[in-house]
Amino acid sequence: MASSKLQVSVVAADHEVWSGQASMVVAKTVEGEVGILPGHEPMLAVLAEGQVRVTTDNGQKITADASDGFLSVENNTVTVVAGNASLVK
């Protein structure tokens, strides 16, 4: 059975923006918006300018603006590496 949590890291070129456990991640890629849930197949995608939306495992919503980077998914670990990224207040 797949784990019910994702380990997520959102990082900019010069700092970590957010990291923690989540139940879902939605990000805009150059091929369209992608939703990641626990058990997602491994993937690598190029980010488009837009928002990365994270729903934490306790239901909190975290939103970051991100551009110039990529998103990687493997073994319930989601890594978003962006040239520019910041939390939306």
C-alpha atoms as a PDB file:
ATOM      1  CA  MET A   1       0.000   0.000   0.000  1.00  0.00           C
ATOM      2  CA  ALA A   2       1.287   3.473  -0.862  1.00  0.00           C
ATOM      3  CA  SER A   3       2.133   5.919   1.890  1.00  0.00           C
ATOM      4  CA  SER A   4      -0.610   8.469   2.547  1.00  0.00           C
ATOM      5  CA  LYS A   5       1.840  11.384   2.752  1.00  0.00           C
ATOM      6  CA  LEU A   6       4.207  13.227   0.456  1.00  0.00           C
ATOM      7  CA  GLN A   7       7.485  14.760   1.583  1.00  0.00           C
ATOM      8  CA  VAL A   8       7.641  18.119  -0.201  1.00  0.00           C
ATOM      9  CA  SER A   9      10.465  20.649  -0.647  1.00  0.00           C
ATOM     10  CA  VAL A  10      10.080  23.934  -2.511  1.00  0.00           C
ATOM     11  CA  VAL A  11      13.405  25.682  -2.999  1.00  0.00           C
ATOM     12  CA  ALA A  12      14.576  28.787  -4.825  1.00  0.00           C
ATOM     13  CA  ALA A  13      18.076  29.287  -6.173  1.00  0.00           C
ATOM     14  CA  ASP A  14      19.287  30.841  -2.927  1.00  0.00           C
ATOM     15  CA  HIS A  15      16.933  29.612  -0.161  1.00  0.00           C
ATOM     16  CA  GLU A  16      14.379  27.060   0.948  1.00  0.00           C
ATOM     17  CA  VAL A  17      10.838  28.387   0.534  1.00  0.00           C
ATOM     18  CA  TRP A  18       8.900  25.608   2.290  1.00  0.00           C
ATOM     19  CA  SER A  19       9.241  21.956   3.226  1.00  0.00           C
ATOM     20  CA  GLY A  20       7.083  19.469   5.070  1.00  0.00           C
ATOM     21  CA  GLN A  21       4.569  16.683   4.689  1.00  0.00           C
ATOM     22  CA  ALA A  22       1.577  17.045   2.393  1.00  0.00           C
ATOM     23  CA  SER A  23      -1.385  15.158   1.032  1.00  0.00           C
ATOM     24  CA  MET A  24      -1.369  16.886  -2.387  1.00  0.00           C
ATOM     25  CA  VAL A  25       0.736  19.175  -4.588  1.00  0.00           C
ATOM     26  CA  VAL A  26      -0.518  21.035  -7.677  1.00  0.00           C
ATOM     27  CA  ALA A  27       1.943  22.827  -9.960  1.00  0.00           C
ATOM     28  CA  LYS A  28       1.899  24.511 -13.360  1.00  0.00           C
ATOM     29  CA  THR A  29       4.266  22.931 -15.874  1.00  0.00           C
ATOM     30  CA  VAL A  30       5.000  23.799 -19.490  1.00  0.00           C
ATOM     31  CA  GLU A  31       2.656  20.936 -20.484  1.00  0.00           C
ATOM     32  CA  GLY A  32      -0.181  22.022 -18.180  1.00  0.00           C
ATOM     33  CA  GLU A  33      -1.186  21.784 -14.555  1.00  0.00           C
ATOM     34  CA  VAL A  34      -0.259  18.589 -12.734  1.00  0.00           C
ATOM     35  CA  GLY A  35      -1.620  17.200  -9.475  1.00  0.00           C
ATOM     36  CA  ILE A  36       0.522  14.923  -7.325  1.00  0.00           C
ATOM     37  CA  LEU A  37      -0.953  12.544  -4.755  1.00  0.00           C
ATOM     38  CA  PRO A  38       0.798   9.863  -2.687  1.00  0.00           C
ATOM     39  CA  GLY A  39       1.761   6.891  -4.850  1.00  0.00           C
ATOM     40  CA  HIS A  40       2.290   9.047  -7.988  1.00  0.00           C
ATOM     41  CA  GLU A  41       4.534   7.564 -10.643  1.00  0.00           C
ATOM     42  CA  PRO A  42       8.053   9.043 -10.863  1.00  0.00           C
ATOM     43  CA  MET A  43       8.194  12.089 -13.113  1.00  0.00           C
ATOM     44  CA  LEU A  44      10.280  15.112 -14.028  1.00  0.00           C
ATOM     45  CA  ALA A  45       8.596  18.238 -15.401  1.00  0.00           C
ATOM     46  CA  VAL A  46       9.692  21.745 -16.372  1.00  0.00           C
ATOM     47  CA  LEU A  47       7.886  24.448 -14.377  1.00  0.00           C
ATOM     48  CA  ALA A  48       5.952  27.174 -16.106  1.00  0.00           C
ATOM     49  CA  GLU A  49       5.624  30.531 -14.366  1.00  0.00           C
ATOM     50  CA  GLY A  50       2.791  30.155 -11.896  1.00  0.00           C
ATOM     51  CA  GLN A  51       1.811  28.815  -8.524  1.00  0.00           C
ATOM     52  CA  VAL A  52       2.730  25.677  -6.651  1.00  0.00           C
ATOM     53  CA  ARG A  53      -0.130  24.793  -4.294  1.00  0.00           C
ATOM     54  CA  VAL A  54       0.497  22.411  -1.405  1.00  0.00           C
ATOM     55  CA  THR A  55      -2.160  20.926   0.857  1.00  0.00           C
ATOM     56  CA  THR A  56      -0.411  19.847   4.047  1.00  0.00           C
ATOM     57  CA  ASP A  57      -1.303  16.613   5.793  1.00  0.00           C
ATOM     58  CA  ASN A  58      -3.356  18.619   8.328  1.00  0.00           C
ATOM     59  CA  GLY A  59      -5.310  20.495   5.610  1.00  0.00           C
ATOM     60  CA  GLN A  60      -3.388  23.795   5.594  1.00  0.00           C
ATOM     61  CA  LYS A  61      -2.985  25.441   2.158  1.00  0.00           C
ATOM     62  CA  ILE A  62       0.484  26.710   1.201  1.00  0.00           C
ATOM     63  CA  THR A  63       0.949  28.652  -2.049  1.00  0.00           C
ATOM     64  CA  ALA A  64       4.227  29.708  -3.647  1.00  0.00           C
ATOM     65  CA  ASP A  65       4.866  31.648  -6.839  1.00  0.00           C
ATOM     66  CA  ALA A  66       7.574  29.845  -8.810  1.00  0.00           C
ATOM     67  CA  SER A  67       9.305  30.102 -12.183  1.00  0.00           C
ATOM     68  CA  ASP A  68      12.395  28.927 -14.063  1.00  0.00           C
ATOM     69  CA  GLY A  69      12.812  25.446 -12.666  1.00  0.00           C
ATOM     70  CA  PHE A  70      11.567  21.887 -12.484  1.00  0.00           C
ATOM     71  CA  LEU A  71       9.466  19.506 -10.429  1.00  0.00           C
ATOM     72  CA  SER A  72      10.595  15.995  -9.538  1.00  0.00           C
ATOM     73  CA  VAL A  73       8.487  13.182  -8.075  1.00  0.00           C
ATOM     74  CA  GLU A  74       9.914   9.893  -6.800  1.00  0.00           C
ATOM     75  CA  ASN A  75       8.999   7.580  -3.905  1.00  0.00           C
ATOM     76  CA  ASN A  76       6.427  10.039  -2.457  1.00  0.00           C
ATOM     77  CA  THR A  77       9.044  12.809  -2.450  1.00  0.00           C
ATOM     78  CA  VAL A  78       8.192  15.968  -4.397  1.00  0.00           C
ATOM     79  CA  THR A  79      10.996  18.445  -5.030  1.00  0.00           C
ATOM     80  CA  VAL A  80      10.323  21.801  -6.679  1.00  0.00           C
ATOM     81  CA  VAL A  81      13.496  23.634  -7.653  1.00  0.00           C
ATOM     82  CA  ALA A  82      12.904  27.131  -9.034  1.00  0.00           C
ATOM     83  CA  GLY A  83      15.156  29.965 -10.073  1.00  0.00           C
ATOM     84  CA  ASN A  84      12.665  32.296  -8.390  1.00  0.00           C
ATOM     85  CA  ALA A  85      10.168  31.267  -5.724  1.00  0.00           C
ATOM     86  CA  SER A  86       8.400  32.934  -2.827  1.00  0.00           C
ATOM     87  CA  LEU A  87       5.459  32.191  -0.547  1.00  0.00           C
ATOM     88  CA  VAL A  88       2.209  33.972  -1.319  1.00  0.00           C
ATOM     89  CA  LYS A  89       0.942  35.736   1.796  1.00  0.00           C
END
